[in-house]
Amino acid sequence: MNKNRLEAFSDGVLAIIITIMVLEIKVPHGHQWADLEKLIPVFLSYILSFIYIGIYWNNHHHMMHTVKHVSGGILWANLHLLFWLSLIPFVTGWMGENHFEKQPTALYGIVLLMAAIAYFILQKQIIKVQGKDAILAKALGTDIKGKISPALYVIGIAFSWYLPWVSGVFYIIVALMWLIPDARIERILAASEH
Amino acid sequence: MNKNRLEAFSDGVLAIIITIMVLEIKVPHGHQWADLEKLIPVFLSYILSFIYIGIYWNNHHHMMHTVKHVSGGILWANLHLLFWLSLIPFVTGWMGENHFEKQPTALYGIVLLMAAIAYFILQKQIIKVQGKDAILAKALGTDIKGKISPALYVIGIAFSWYLPWVSGVFYIIVALMWLIPDARIERILAASEH
Amino acid sequence: MNKNRLEAFSDGVLAIIITIMVLEIKVPHGHQWADLEKLIPVFLSYILSFIYIGIYWNNHHHMMHTVKHVSGGILWANLHLLFWLSLIPFVTGWMGENHFEKQPTALYGIVLLMAAIAYFILQKQIIKVQGKDAILAKALGTDIKGKISPALYVIGIAFSWYLPWVSGVFYIIVALMWLIPDARIERILAASEH
Amino acid sequence: MNKNRLEAFSDGVLAIIITIMVLEIKVPHGHQWADLEKLIPVFLSYILSFIYIGIYWNNHHHMMHTVKHVSGGILWANLHLLFWLSLIPFVTGWMGENHFEKQPTALYGIVLLMAAIAYFILQKQIIKVQGKDAILAKALGTDIKGKISPALYVIGIAFSWYLPWVSGVFYIIVALMWLIPDARIERILAASEH
């Protein structure tokens, strides 16, 4: 299995996910500004999900940069990650249309959590192929962001039963934390080239 | 006709099929967990179809790895395969929304069967170009999985008139059988490089 | 402007067109075979359009094979072609849902005609860049198929007012005529390599 | 971060945007020409948006041609641009279905304006990486078209409260102004190769 193929397919799926989400913002029948008002929560959740898919695309490629051989384990771990990300348009629509009610907000967090776990499994599969001393293992280091994120999602999900807006704040915090591109891998990669 | 072009186009179509299937999981209007309950069959059929497309994508590329020249026959056999796979979002939606009723479950199996036959035809076209001693012919060997699958689909389709859940079990068995990536071709390819 | 870029973008658009057409086959609410019956015309028009997009994809790449430099004229002629092809899912749905009534059948033919004209313009732009003695001009020769097709479309459109099923037959004839991949260009290309 | 990856992902997103817009042209239930009449405004706005996405795709690649290293700033500026462009199918549908009423026409202009600003930010990020004397800075020169466009959008948006059809004229003028491919960068690039 060729690495370029895996990247191209993942790129394709992510590009489609990020774009079809906009289909959840249904064109309203009226033409007044008021007709747009009820779309504001859908729009806000669209922005959040757009950023998340952007982050996953970005980090996915930093990570894939370190991969030379694609094993069966990497291939299916990658499809597993894409599976959870493919549910994001659905949970984005459900959360937005229900104005951040508790159940949809919890489910949104659950899908983010599952995607984070899937990403973690993919990392493990890559490191397994590369060995413990490999580039990715070094680049990740203690992988603080990777460990904190699931914890923050869990807290966010827990809050959704009482104060769903707090959940939203947690999801935003994780996004902001990752918006800073993963300089770790780039640094190590650059170093390994010298 | 360039092989990379054929792969890129097939990748694109498969990436879109796997992603637009999620549009069949319609966002419910209510925000209770109960509103999600009725989506469970749709979700289960989504998972099954996601795995099937993943398997086809995976095996398609193992097979294409052995191709050097793309004949007109290969090109149209490939489009024929993509045609049947393109119907998977439709049959997935129909089976899921009707909670695995007999007719939709039968049709799901029929489309899987037709895709398997289309895949078989594509294999034959490739072997025809390569000749009997070619890599793909060797790699396939007796092609036990390729021969058992259609038989299992047919049994599954037959069961749908009496016990549709048994059909589902058969479709899952075939998926599990293929989830193990096609090591045969990889082994022979690796050997042929020495 | 890079030729690969133009091909990749065209491939992407064609892959999406061929796949989203399936969204026009709406999942029926009932689960009886009878519920599928009313979808038969939609399904038949889907098959026809799938073959047409396949033909365009196929011939587009044979033609692009001869291109070295992408001029502004080629770029916009290509987008113009993609524009008409992008309307195929719409006219396919309209014709299928209305069981080949005269107006939708006429419009289907009109869009096919416009796509054929757009393809012709694209050819002219490429030949303009390459010069009269260039590969594409030689490969096309008298371009009989390219000249007959618009005429057949026009006859098909004319028939739609009286006997729409005859229009359908004409559209099928043109498709069959093109299903045979364009051996002309391949032959000349192969010859020019010696 | 690899430049090809960024281009492939952007190509994918733009190809999807340009194609899913056609889903906003809903297939009418009737089969008379009169049933199509009410779709004319949707169709006209589809044409305009198709041209705009074509222009962005075209100029995006002329610009990316000058890029060697993709910084984090370029990456996120690019995603920011894709975000605004991803809203075009929505505003196209809203403007078309409401027959160019003032609010939808204003919003269409606002999204075009935001996309133009996002494009400007992306340019700045690229020039920042390349330095003031770099190819892109030279190629843009005084960047008259880039400076006039936002002004024309603002005038168009302002008119939408009084005469929405004048807004449409302004949006069309900007499109026509850009339809002429950006010869500036090509010229400088060609010159820099000597």
PDB file of N, CA and C in Angstrom, chain A residues 109-160:
ATOM      1  N   GLY A 109     -19.588  16.201  21.640  1.00  0.00           N
ATOM      2  CA  GLY A 109     -18.358  15.941  22.394  1.00  0.00           C
ATOM      3  C   GLY A 109     -17.934  14.487  22.304  1.00  0.00           C
ATOM      4  N   ILE A 110     -18.924  13.578  22.316  1.00  0.00           N
ATOM      5  CA  ILE A 110     -18.603  12.148  22.248  1.00  0.00           C
ATOM      6  C   ILE A 110     -17.921  11.819  20.914  1.00  0.00           C
ATOM      7  N   VAL A 111     -18.436  12.401  19.825  1.00  0.00           N
ATOM      8  CA  VAL A 111     -17.812  12.140  18.520  1.00  0.00           C
ATOM      9  C   VAL A 111     -16.400  12.729  18.477  1.00  0.00           C
ATOM     10  N   LEU A 112     -16.221  13.944  19.055  1.00  0.00           N
ATOM     11  CA  LEU A 112     -14.868  14.518  19.118  1.00  0.00           C
ATOM     12  C   LEU A 112     -13.947  13.617  19.928  1.00  0.00           C
ATOM     13  N   LEU A 113     -14.481  13.077  21.031  1.00  0.00           N
ATOM     14  CA  LEU A 113     -13.678  12.193  21.888  1.00  0.00           C
ATOM     15  C   LEU A 113     -13.285  10.930  21.128  1.00  0.00           C
ATOM     16  N   MET A 114     -14.247  10.335  20.426  1.00  0.00           N
ATOM     17  CA  MET A 114     -13.948   9.116  19.668  1.00  0.00           C
ATOM     18  C   MET A 114     -12.926   9.394  18.559  1.00  0.00           C
ATOM     19  N   ALA A 115     -13.030  10.569  17.926  1.00  0.00           N
ATOM     20  CA  ALA A 115     -12.053  10.927  16.881  1.00  0.00           C
ATOM     21  C   ALA A 115     -10.661  11.072  17.497  1.00  0.00           C
ATOM     22  N   ALA A 116     -10.612  11.655  18.695  1.00  0.00           N
ATOM     23  CA  ALA A 116      -9.319  11.829  19.374  1.00  0.00           C
ATOM     24  C   ALA A 116      -8.719  10.470  19.718  1.00  0.00           C
ATOM     25  N   ILE A 117      -9.568   9.546  20.180  1.00  0.00           N
ATOM     26  CA  ILE A 117      -9.097   8.192  20.499  1.00  0.00           C
ATOM     27  C   ILE A 117      -8.628   7.498  19.217  1.00  0.00           C
ATOM     28  N   ALA A 118      -9.379   7.656  18.144  1.00  0.00           N
ATOM     29  CA  ALA A 118      -8.997   7.047  16.864  1.00  0.00           C
ATOM     30  C   ALA A 118      -7.658   7.604  16.385  1.00  0.00           C
ATOM     31  N   TYR A 119      -7.452   8.906  16.605  1.00  0.00           N
ATOM     32  CA  TYR A 119      -6.187   9.530  16.215  1.00  0.00           C
ATOM     33  C   TYR A 119      -5.034   8.942  17.028  1.00  0.00           C
ATOM     34  N   PHE A 120      -5.313   8.735  18.315  1.00  0.00           N
ATOM     35  CA  PHE A 120      -4.320   8.151  19.228  1.00  0.00           C
ATOM     36  C   PHE A 120      -3.946   6.740  18.774  1.00  0.00           C
ATOM     37  N   ILE A 121      -4.967   5.940  18.402  1.00  0.00           N
ATOM     38  CA  ILE A 121      -4.721   4.567  17.925  1.00  0.00           C
ATOM     39  C   ILE A 121      -3.873   4.593  16.647  1.00  0.00           C
ATOM     40  N   LEU A 122      -4.188   5.543  15.749  1.00  0.00           N
ATOM     41  CA  LEU A 122      -3.418   5.672  14.514  1.00  0.00           C
ATOM     42  C   LEU A 122      -1.956   5.982  14.814  1.00  0.00           C
ATOM     43  N   GLN A 123      -1.735   6.898  15.765  1.00  0.00           N
ATOM     44  CA  GLN A 123      -0.377   7.227  16.208  1.00  0.00           C
ATOM     45  C   GLN A 123       0.354   5.974  16.688  1.00  0.00           C
ATOM     46  N   LYS A 124      -0.324   5.191  17.517  1.00  0.00           N
ATOM     47  CA  LYS A 124       0.278   3.977  18.080  1.00  0.00           C
ATOM     48  C   LYS A 124       0.668   3.011  16.966  1.00  0.00           C
ATOM     49  N   GLN A 125      -0.230   2.885  15.952  1.00  0.00           N
ATOM     50  CA  GLN A 125       0.048   1.974  14.847  1.00  0.00           C
ATOM     51  C   GLN A 125       1.281   2.417  14.066  1.00  0.00           C
ATOM     52  N   ILE A 126       1.409   3.742  13.892  1.00  0.00           N
ATOM     53  CA  ILE A 126       2.555   4.265  13.146  1.00  0.00           C
ATOM     54  C   ILE A 126       3.835   4.027  13.933  1.00  0.00           C
ATOM     55  N   ILE A 127       3.769   4.310  15.227  1.00  0.00           N
ATOM     56  CA  ILE A 127       4.951   4.120  16.072  1.00  0.00           C
ATOM     57  C   ILE A 127       5.334   2.645  16.118  1.00  0.00           C
ATOM     58  N   LYS A 128       4.334   1.769  16.099  1.00  0.00           N
ATOM     59  CA  LYS A 128       4.596   0.325  16.120  1.00  0.00           C
ATOM     60  C   LYS A 128       5.415  -0.092  14.898  1.00  0.00           C
ATOM     61  N   VAL A 129       5.076   0.501  13.732  1.00  0.00           N
ATOM     62  CA  VAL A 129       5.805   0.167  12.509  1.00  0.00           C
ATOM     63  C   VAL A 129       7.213   0.762  12.534  1.00  0.00           C
ATOM     64  N   GLN A 130       7.297   2.003  13.093  1.00  0.00           N
ATOM     65  CA  GLN A 130       8.577   2.717  13.050  1.00  0.00           C
ATOM     66  C   GLN A 130       9.528   2.279  14.150  1.00  0.00           C
ATOM     67  N   GLY A 131       9.004   1.711  15.227  1.00  0.00           N
ATOM     68  CA  GLY A 131       9.823   1.414  16.392  1.00  0.00           C
ATOM     69  C   GLY A 131       9.871   2.598  17.340  1.00  0.00           C
ATOM     70  N   LYS A 132      10.244   2.306  18.585  1.00  0.00           N
ATOM     71  CA  LYS A 132      10.181   3.293  19.666  1.00  0.00           C
ATOM     72  C   LYS A 132      11.071   4.514  19.441  1.00  0.00           C
ATOM     73  N   ASP A 133      12.177   4.318  18.704  1.00  0.00           N
ATOM     74  CA  ASP A 133      13.117   5.421  18.512  1.00  0.00           C
ATOM     75  C   ASP A 133      12.774   6.259  17.292  1.00  0.00           C
ATOM     76  N   ALA A 134      11.640   5.964  16.695  1.00  0.00           N
ATOM     77  CA  ALA A 134      11.340   6.561  15.399  1.00  0.00           C
ATOM     78  C   ALA A 134      10.966   8.033  15.537  1.00  0.00           C
ATOM     79  N   ILE A 135      10.934   8.675  14.371  1.00  0.00           N
ATOM     80  CA  ILE A 135      10.685  10.111  14.285  1.00  0.00           C
ATOM     81  C   ILE A 135       9.408  10.512  15.004  1.00  0.00           C
ATOM     82  N   LEU A 136       8.312   9.796  14.743  1.00  0.00           N
ATOM     83  CA  LEU A 136       7.039  10.226  15.314  1.00  0.00           C
ATOM     84  C   LEU A 136       7.063  10.155  16.829  1.00  0.00           C
ATOM     85  N   ALA A 137       7.629   9.066  17.387  1.00  0.00           N
ATOM     86  CA  ALA A 137       7.707   8.914  18.832  1.00  0.00           C
ATOM     87  C   ALA A 137       8.483  10.077  19.444  1.00  0.00           C
ATOM     88  N   LYS A 138       9.623  10.404  18.834  1.00  0.00           N
ATOM     89  CA  LYS A 138      10.441  11.534  19.309  1.00  0.00           C
ATOM     90  C   LYS A 138       9.659  12.836  19.197  1.00  0.00           C
ATOM     91  N   ALA A 139       9.006  13.005  18.050  1.00  0.00           N
ATOM     92  CA  ALA A 139       8.326  14.268  17.771  1.00  0.00           C
ATOM     93  C   ALA A 139       7.193  14.501  18.779  1.00  0.00           C
ATOM     94  N   LEU A 140       6.501  13.444  19.106  1.00  0.00           N
ATOM     95  CA  LEU A 140       5.375  13.593  20.019  1.00  0.00           C
ATOM     96  C   LEU A 140       5.850  13.906  21.436  1.00  0.00           C
ATOM     97  N   GLY A 141       7.016  13.337  21.816  1.00  0.00           N
ATOM     98  CA  GLY A 141       7.526  13.567  23.161  1.00  0.00           C
ATOM     99  C   GLY A 141       6.510  13.087  24.177  1.00  0.00           C
ATOM    100  N   THR A 142       6.208  13.927  25.134  1.00  0.00           N
ATOM    101  CA  THR A 142       5.227  13.533  26.153  1.00  0.00           C
ATOM    102  C   THR A 142       3.796  13.680  25.625  1.00  0.00           C
ATOM    103  N   ASP A 143       3.646  14.317  24.466  1.00  0.00           N
ATOM    104  CA  ASP A 143       2.341  14.447  23.803  1.00  0.00           C
ATOM    105  C   ASP A 143       1.284  15.031  24.742  1.00  0.00           C
ATOM    106  N   ILE A 144       1.630  16.163  25.358  1.00  0.00           N
ATOM    107  CA  ILE A 144       0.735  16.756  26.360  1.00  0.00           C
ATOM    108  C   ILE A 144      -0.611  17.119  25.758  1.00  0.00           C
ATOM    109  N   LYS A 145      -0.584  17.796  24.604  1.00  0.00           N
ATOM    110  CA  LYS A 145      -1.854  18.195  23.980  1.00  0.00           C
ATOM    111  C   LYS A 145      -2.739  16.981  23.698  1.00  0.00           C
ATOM    112  N   GLY A 146      -2.105  15.917  23.208  1.00  0.00           N
ATOM    113  CA  GLY A 146      -2.832  14.695  22.884  1.00  0.00           C
ATOM    114  C   GLY A 146      -3.467  14.045  24.099  1.00  0.00           C
ATOM    115  N   LYS A 147      -2.852  14.255  25.252  1.00  0.00           N
ATOM    116  CA  LYS A 147      -3.396  13.638  26.473  1.00  0.00           C
ATOM    117  C   LYS A 147      -4.441  14.524  27.143  1.00  0.00           C
ATOM    118  N   ILE A 148      -4.230  15.834  27.065  1.00  0.00           N
ATOM    119  CA  ILE A 148      -5.176  16.761  27.707  1.00  0.00           C
ATOM    120  C   ILE A 148      -6.515  16.794  26.964  1.00  0.00           C
ATOM    121  N   SER A 149      -6.449  16.744  25.625  1.00  0.00           N
ATOM    122  CA  SER A 149      -7.667  16.911  24.827  1.00  0.00           C
ATOM    123  C   SER A 149      -8.790  15.959  25.242  1.00  0.00           C
ATOM    124  N   PRO A 150      -8.542  14.628  25.296  1.00  0.00           N
ATOM    125  CA  PRO A 150      -9.640  13.732  25.675  1.00  0.00           C
ATOM    126  C   PRO A 150     -10.205  14.081  27.043  1.00  0.00           C
ATOM    127  N   ALA A 151      -9.326  14.466  27.974  1.00  0.00           N
ATOM    128  CA  ALA A 151      -9.784  14.835  29.317  1.00  0.00           C
ATOM    129  C   ALA A 151     -10.731  16.036  29.230  1.00  0.00           C
ATOM    130  N   LEU A 152     -10.357  17.020  28.410  1.00  0.00           N
ATOM    131  CA  LEU A 152     -11.205  18.212  28.274  1.00  0.00           C
ATOM    132  C   LEU A 152     -12.543  17.856  27.612  1.00  0.00           C
ATOM    133  N   TYR A 153     -12.498  16.934  26.622  1.00  0.00           N
ATOM    134  CA  TYR A 153     -13.751  16.507  25.994  1.00  0.00           C
ATOM    135  C   TYR A 153     -14.661  15.862  27.036  1.00  0.00           C
ATOM    136  N   VAL A 154     -14.082  14.992  27.872  1.00  0.00           N
ATOM    137  CA  VAL A 154     -14.884  14.288  28.884  1.00  0.00           C
ATOM    138  C   VAL A 154     -15.526  15.293  29.834  1.00  0.00           C
ATOM    139  N   ILE A 155     -14.751  16.278  30.270  1.00  0.00           N
ATOM    140  CA  ILE A 155     -15.312  17.316  31.154  1.00  0.00           C
ATOM    141  C   ILE A 155     -16.442  18.045  30.416  1.00  0.00           C
ATOM    142  N   GLY A 156     -16.185  18.370  29.134  1.00  0.00           N
ATOM    143  CA  GLY A 156     -17.203  19.063  28.336  1.00  0.00           C
ATOM    144  C   GLY A 156     -18.481  18.248  28.241  1.00  0.00           C
ATOM    145  N   ILE A 157     -18.318  16.947  27.971  1.00  0.00           N
ATOM    146  CA  ILE A 157     -19.492  16.070  27.851  1.00  0.00           C
ATOM    147  C   ILE A 157     -20.261  16.031  29.168  1.00  0.00           C
ATOM    148  N   ALA A 158     -19.522  15.936  30.277  1.00  0.00           N
ATOM    149  CA  ALA A 158     -20.164  15.882  31.603  1.00  0.00           C
ATOM    150  C   ALA A 158     -20.979  17.157  31.855  1.00  0.00           C
ATOM    151  N   PHE A 159     -20.418  18.295  31.477  1.00  0.00           N
ATOM    152  CA  PHE A 159     -21.108  19.574  31.687  1.00  0.00           C
ATOM    153  C   PHE A 159     -22.397  19.683  30.874  1.00  0.00           C
ATOM    154  N   SER A 160     -22.465  18.963  29.754  1.00  0.00           N
ATOM    155  CA  SER A 160     -23.604  19.148  28.849  1.00  0.00           C
ATOM    156  C   SER A 160     -24.939  18.850  29.527  1.00  0.00           C
TER     157      SER A 160
END
